[in-house]
mmCIF file of C-alpha atoms in Angstrom:
data_model
loop_
_atom_site.group_PDB
_atom_site.id
_atom_site.type_symbol
_atom_site.label_atom_id
_atom_site.label_comp_id
_atom_site.label_asym_id
_atom_site.label_seq_id
_atom_site.Cartn_x
_atom_site.Cartn_y
_atom_site.Cartn_z
ATOM 1 C CA GLN A 1 5.644 -16.287 -11.720
ATOM 2 C CA GLN A 2 8.368 -14.341 -13.449
ATOM 3 C CA GLN A 3 6.190 -11.396 -14.428
ATOM 4 C CA VAL A 4 6.276 -7.867 -13.161
ATOM 5 C CA LYS A 5 3.152 -5.899 -14.040
ATOM 6 C CA GLN A 6 3.442 -2.129 -14.303
ATOM 7 C CA SER A 7 0.749 0.527 -14.520
ATOM 8 C CA PRO A 8 -0.253 2.907 -15.912
ATOM 9 C CA GLN A 9 1.162 2.581 -19.404
ATOM 10 C CA SER A 10 1.228 6.356 -19.763
ATOM 11 C CA LEU A 11 0.821 9.264 -17.399
ATOM 12 C CA ILE A 12 0.381 12.998 -17.834
ATOM 13 C CA VAL A 13 1.052 15.224 -14.830
ATOM 14 C CA GLN A 14 1.165 18.971 -14.398
ATOM 15 C CA LYS A 15 4.419 20.579 -13.305
ATOM 16 C CA GLY A 16 4.663 20.493 -9.538
ATOM 17 C CA GLY A 17 2.311 17.536 -9.235
ATOM 18 C CA ILE A 18 2.956 14.029 -7.937
ATOM 19 C CA SER A 19 3.589 11.205 -10.394
ATOM 20 C CA ILE A 20 2.759 7.710 -9.158
ATOM 21 C CA ILE A 21 3.679 4.506 -10.966
ATOM 22 C CA ASN A 22 2.738 1.099 -9.620
ATOM 23 C CA CYS A 23 4.197 -2.378 -10.023
ATOM 24 C CA ALA A 24 3.081 -5.799 -8.863
ATOM 25 C CA TYR A 25 4.981 -9.066 -8.793
ATOM 26 C CA GLU A 26 4.151 -12.697 -8.138
ATOM 27 C CA ASN A 27 7.421 -14.404 -7.305
ATOM 28 C CA THR A 28 8.051 -14.121 -3.563
ATOM 29 C CA ALA A 29 11.703 -15.028 -4.171
ATOM 30 C CA PHE A 30 12.332 -11.557 -5.625
ATOM 31 C CA ASP A 31 14.398 -9.549 -3.191
ATOM 32 C CA TYR A 32 15.613 -6.510 -5.095
ATOM 33 C CA PHE A 33 13.377 -3.894 -6.727
ATOM 34 C CA PRO A 34 14.988 -1.098 -8.738
ATOM 35 C CA TRP A 35 13.454 1.657 -10.814
ATOM 36 C CA TYR A 36 15.038 2.873 -14.011
ATOM 37 C CA GLN A 37 14.525 6.057 -16.011
ATOM 38 C CA GLN A 38 15.070 6.038 -19.754
ATOM 39 C CA PHE A 39 15.240 8.981 -22.119
ATOM 40 C CA PRO A 40 14.885 8.506 -25.909
ATOM 41 C CA GLY A 41 18.086 7.235 -27.449
ATOM 42 C CA LYS A 42 19.649 6.429 -24.071
ATOM 43 C CA GLY A 43 20.037 3.337 -21.973
ATOM 44 C CA PRO A 44 18.050 2.962 -18.738
ATOM 45 C CA ALA A 45 19.549 4.842 -15.783
ATOM 46 C CA LEU A 46 19.173 3.524 -12.245
ATOM 47 C CA LEU A 47 16.996 5.913 -10.263
ATOM 48 C CA ILE A 48 16.378 4.276 -6.914
ATOM 49 C CA ALA A 49 16.131 0.734 -5.544
ATOM 50 C CA ILE A 50 14.733 -1.039 -2.509
ATOM 51 C CA ARG A 51 15.034 -4.388 -0.769
ATOM 52 C CA PRO A 52 12.070 -5.977 1.043
ATOM 53 C CA ASP A 53 13.432 -5.353 4.541
ATOM 54 C CA VAL A 54 12.243 -1.727 4.345
ATOM 55 C CA SER A 55 8.831 -0.325 3.402
ATOM 56 C CA GLU A 56 9.974 2.999 2.018
ATOM 57 C CA LYS A 57 13.071 4.623 0.596
ATOM 58 C CA LYS A 58 13.436 8.259 -0.361
ATOM 59 C CA GLU A 59 16.085 9.935 -2.484
ATOM 60 C CA GLY A 60 15.417 13.567 -3.225
ATOM 61 C CA ARG A 61 12.079 13.878 -5.017
ATOM 62 C CA PHE A 62 11.870 10.120 -5.654
ATOM 63 C CA THR A 63 10.318 7.682 -3.187
ATOM 64 C CA ILE A 64 9.762 3.938 -3.421
ATOM 65 C CA SER A 65 6.950 2.482 -1.342
ATOM 66 C CA PHE A 66 7.067 -1.277 -0.847
ATOM 67 C CA ASN A 67 4.244 -3.520 0.354
ATOM 68 C CA LYS A 68 5.602 -7.024 0.842
ATOM 69 C CA SER A 69 2.289 -8.648 1.808
ATOM 70 C CA ALA A 70 0.539 -7.253 -1.257
ATOM 71 C CA LYS A 71 3.562 -7.912 -3.461
ATOM 72 C CA GLN A 72 3.426 -4.379 -4.783
ATOM 73 C CA PHE A 73 5.787 -1.450 -4.990
ATOM 74 C CA SER A 74 5.439 2.018 -6.368
ATOM 75 C CA LEU A 75 7.463 5.037 -7.415
ATOM 76 C CA HIS A 76 6.378 8.499 -6.332
ATOM 77 C CA ILE A 77 7.907 11.543 -8.006
ATOM 78 C CA MET A 78 7.202 14.630 -5.956
ATOM 79 C CA ASP A 79 7.162 18.125 -7.471
ATOM 80 C CA SER A 80 7.298 16.643 -10.966
ATOM 81 C CA GLN A 81 9.270 18.692 -13.507
ATOM 82 C CA PRO A 82 9.229 18.747 -17.332
ATOM 83 C CA GLY A 83 12.752 17.288 -17.198
ATOM 84 C CA ASP A 84 11.260 14.197 -15.553
ATOM 85 C CA SER A 85 9.427 13.396 -18.808
ATOM 86 C CA ALA A 86 10.786 9.961 -19.704
ATOM 87 C CA THR A 87 9.914 6.276 -19.634
ATOM 88 C CA TYR A 88 10.120 4.615 -16.237
ATOM 89 C CA PHE A 89 10.650 0.908 -15.691
ATOM 90 C CA CYS A 90 10.258 -1.063 -12.520
ATOM 91 C CA ALA A 91 12.181 -4.295 -12.189
ATOM 92 C CA ALA A 92 12.681 -7.192 -9.823
ATOM 93 C CA SER A 93 15.342 -9.807 -9.340
ATOM 94 C CA LYS A 94 16.198 -12.830 -7.227
ATOM 95 C CA ARG A 95 19.353 -12.946 -5.173
ATOM 96 C CA ASN A 96 22.515 -13.993 -6.976
ATOM 97 C CA THR A 97 20.957 -14.290 -10.429
ATOM 98 C CA GLY A 98 22.027 -11.016 -12.037
ATOM 99 C CA LYS A 99 18.746 -11.172 -13.937
ATOM 100 C CA LEU A 100 16.324 -8.262 -13.872
ATOM 101 C CA ILE A 101 12.680 -8.850 -14.780
ATOM 102 C CA PHE A 102 11.273 -5.584 -16.076
ATOM 103 C CA GLY A 103 7.780 -4.150 -16.119
ATOM 104 C CA GLN A 104 6.437 -2.918 -19.455
ATOM 105 C CA GLY A 105 7.279 0.710 -18.733
ATOM 106 C CA THR A 106 5.372 3.929 -18.085
ATOM 107 C CA THR A 107 5.742 6.953 -20.314
ATOM 108 C CA LEU A 108 5.541 10.054 -18.150
ATOM 109 C CA GLN A 109 4.845 13.491 -19.573
ATOM 110 C CA VAL A 110 5.083 16.462 -17.248
ATOM 111 C CA LYS A 111 3.331 19.505 -18.668
ATOM 112 C CA PRO A 112 4.781 22.940 -17.909
ATOM 113 C CA LYS B 1 34.753 7.240 -14.038
ATOM 114 C CA ALA B 2 33.770 5.932 -17.468
ATOM 115 C CA GLY B 3 30.379 4.297 -17.815
ATOM 116 C CA VAL B 4 29.399 1.179 -19.693
ATOM 117 C CA THR B 5 30.525 1.441 -23.301
ATOM 118 C CA GLN B 6 28.770 -0.402 -26.081
ATOM 119 C CA THR B 7 29.989 -0.588 -29.650
ATOM 120 C CA PRO B 8 28.876 -0.053 -32.268
ATOM 121 C CA ARG B 9 25.980 2.280 -31.538
ATOM 122 C CA TYR B 10 24.143 1.454 -34.736
ATOM 123 C CA LEU B 11 24.184 -1.522 -37.077
ATOM 124 C CA ILE B 12 22.270 -2.475 -40.192
ATOM 125 C CA LYS B 13 22.459 -6.114 -41.222
ATOM 126 C CA THR B 14 20.755 -8.325 -43.757
ATOM 127 C CA ARG B 15 18.673 -11.366 -42.891
ATOM 128 C CA GLY B 16 20.810 -14.465 -42.546
ATOM 129 C CA GLN B 17 23.954 -12.591 -41.566
ATOM 130 C CA GLN B 18 25.526 -12.714 -38.152
ATOM 131 C CA VAL B 19 26.509 -9.864 -35.862
ATOM 132 C CA THR B 20 28.779 -9.331 -32.865
ATOM 133 C CA LEU B 21 28.144 -6.614 -30.318
ATOM 134 C CA SER B 22 30.664 -5.468 -27.750
ATOM 135 C CA CYS B 23 30.354 -4.226 -24.187
ATOM 136 C CA SER B 24 33.049 -2.740 -21.951
ATOM 137 C CA PRO B 25 31.852 -2.628 -18.337
ATOM 138 C CA ILE B 26 32.630 -0.010 -15.727
ATOM 139 C CA SER B 27 36.151 -0.505 -14.418
ATOM 140 C CA GLY B 28 36.154 -3.062 -11.599
ATOM 141 C CA HIS B 29 32.756 -4.527 -12.470
ATOM 142 C CA ARG B 30 32.840 -8.272 -12.993
ATOM 143 C CA SER B 31 29.230 -9.004 -13.880
ATOM 144 C CA VAL B 32 27.837 -8.221 -17.329
ATOM 145 C CA SER B 33 24.293 -8.883 -18.473
ATOM 146 C CA TRP B 34 22.591 -8.353 -21.793
ATOM 147 C CA TYR B 35 19.028 -7.302 -22.569
ATOM 148 C CA GLN B 36 16.956 -6.914 -25.713
ATOM 149 C CA GLN B 37 14.569 -3.976 -25.856
ATOM 150 C CA THR B 38 11.710 -3.825 -28.368
ATOM 151 C CA PRO B 39 8.493 -1.776 -28.392
ATOM 152 C CA GLY B 40 6.372 -4.910 -28.254
ATOM 153 C CA GLN B 41 8.235 -7.070 -25.729
ATOM 154 C CA GLY B 42 9.919 -4.395 -23.639
ATOM 155 C CA LEU B 43 13.180 -5.229 -21.876
ATOM 156 C CA GLN B 44 14.002 -8.912 -21.909
ATOM 157 C CA PHE B 45 16.951 -10.634 -20.272
ATOM 158 C CA LEU B 46 19.330 -12.456 -22.611
ATOM 159 C CA PHE B 47 22.167 -13.714 -20.405
ATOM 160 C CA GLU B 48 24.495 -12.840 -17.552
ATOM 161 C CA TYR B 49 28.197 -13.429 -17.144
ATOM 162 C CA PHE B 50 30.297 -13.297 -14.015
ATOM 163 C CA SER B 51 34.028 -13.975 -14.028
ATOM 164 C CA GLU B 52 33.865 -15.355 -17.583
ATOM 165 C CA THR B 53 31.091 -17.835 -16.746
ATOM 166 C CA GLN B 54 27.568 -17.675 -18.098
ATOM 167 C CA ARG B 55 25.469 -18.062 -14.979
ATOM 168 C CA ASN B 56 22.000 -17.344 -16.280
ATOM 169 C CA LYS B 57 20.274 -17.380 -19.646
ATOM 170 C CA GLY B 58 16.927 -16.021 -20.796
ATOM 171 C CA ASN B 59 14.401 -17.591 -23.134
ATOM 172 C CA PHE B 60 16.053 -16.837 -26.426
ATOM 173 C CA PRO B 61 16.992 -19.278 -29.198
ATOM 174 C CA GLY B 62 20.476 -20.690 -29.483
ATOM 175 C CA ARG B 63 21.257 -18.165 -32.233
ATOM 176 C CA PHE B 64 21.931 -15.756 -29.399
ATOM 177 C CA SER B 65 25.216 -16.403 -27.658
ATOM 178 C CA GLY B 66 27.769 -14.496 -25.683
ATOM 179 C CA ARG B 67 31.031 -14.631 -23.864
ATOM 180 C CA GLN B 68 33.044 -12.707 -21.334
ATOM 181 C CA PHE B 69 36.766 -12.164 -21.380
ATOM 182 C CA SER B 70 39.248 -12.097 -18.498
ATOM 183 C CA ASN B 71 39.128 -8.281 -18.453
ATOM 184 C CA SER B 72 35.312 -8.514 -17.975
ATOM 185 C CA ARG B 73 34.577 -7.161 -21.440
ATOM 186 C CA SER B 74 31.744 -9.051 -23.068
ATOM 187 C CA GLU B 75 30.491 -9.788 -26.534
ATOM 188 C CA MET B 76 27.202 -11.135 -27.748
ATOM 189 C CA ASN B 77 26.674 -12.781 -31.087
ATOM 190 C CA VAL B 78 23.514 -13.319 -33.064
ATOM 191 C CA SER B 79 23.730 -15.741 -35.966
ATOM 192 C CA THR B 80 21.341 -16.191 -38.877
ATOM 193 C CA LEU B 81 19.665 -12.868 -38.259
ATOM 194 C CA GLU B 82 15.901 -12.558 -38.593
ATOM 195 C CA LEU B 83 13.815 -9.419 -39.086
ATOM 196 C CA GLY B 84 12.456 -9.885 -35.566
ATOM 197 C CA ASP B 85 15.946 -9.487 -34.122
ATOM 198 C CA SER B 86 15.768 -5.764 -34.854
ATOM 199 C CA ALA B 87 16.010 -4.165 -31.427
ATOM 200 C CA LEU B 88 18.058 -2.111 -29.028
ATOM 201 C CA TYR B 89 20.566 -4.391 -27.332
ATOM 202 C CA LEU B 90 21.605 -3.201 -23.912
ATOM 203 C CA CYS B 91 24.494 -4.241 -21.759
ATOM 204 C CA ALA B 92 24.570 -3.680 -18.008
ATOM 205 C CA SER B 93 27.484 -4.071 -15.621
ATOM 206 C CA SER B 94 27.715 -4.447 -11.866
ATOM 207 C CA TRP B 95 30.254 -5.417 -9.218
ATOM 208 C CA GLY B 96 28.515 -8.732 -8.816
ATOM 209 C CA PRO B 97 25.139 -10.391 -9.424
ATOM 210 C CA ASP B 98 23.510 -8.705 -6.407
ATOM 211 C CA SER B 99 24.854 -5.220 -7.018
ATOM 212 C CA GLU B 100 23.306 -2.250 -8.766
ATOM 213 C CA ALA B 101 23.322 -2.642 -12.531
ATOM 214 C CA PHE B 102 24.340 0.232 -14.773
ATOM 215 C CA PHE B 103 23.362 0.237 -18.422
ATOM 216 C CA GLY B 104 25.182 1.385 -21.513
ATOM 217 C CA GLN B 105 23.505 3.375 -24.267
ATOM 218 C CA GLY B 106 22.865 0.270 -26.293
ATOM 219 C CA THR B 107 23.439 -0.907 -29.824
ATOM 220 C CA ARG B 108 20.564 -0.299 -32.226
ATOM 221 C CA LEU B 109 20.425 -3.296 -34.576
ATOM 222 C CA THR B 110 18.270 -3.118 -37.679
ATOM 223 C CA VAL B 111 17.817 -6.268 -39.766
ATOM 224 C CA VAL B 112 16.623 -5.713 -43.324
#
């Protein structure tokens, strides 16, 4: 019940295309769903996050879609750029635990 | 505003030794959590501290321990190191357990 399953494991997208990464969770007590971006040699950087009271959140080229009934959420990167090439992690946590459960990560390569 | 600072950045230790890693959170943040990142297991939660109290602990053996000081700085200690402890150890800080978590660059520990 603690797992967060992320797919695909790797993704190749052409510059200007849309990158879509999906995550699914089982524990209905999760109430916070962030996405992190990690470049080689760096720590994960918070990209965007959502709580289950909204179905979508957009920040610039990044959008989270959240489907509470299906227990799924996804990250859409519009107009993907080579600089977006990185590993992306979804995560989930329960209120007041300070504990993030991470997906296994998706390595995104954006080809020029 | 300074980010999360982890020291040292790199460490090489021998099996059986112990190691202490340090984390200075973003100024004003009172919650610090630690994660282990490996290629095989991904990002796994170690423990979380808030106001000097360990509030949550992951599924790691007792060789992994930590503490938080009154200034919110945190240390984690691994005793009797094993080869499998080789990993990137990440520290994240936040205002509180339900706030956005910001990661440091990590400490790369290699056990030989």
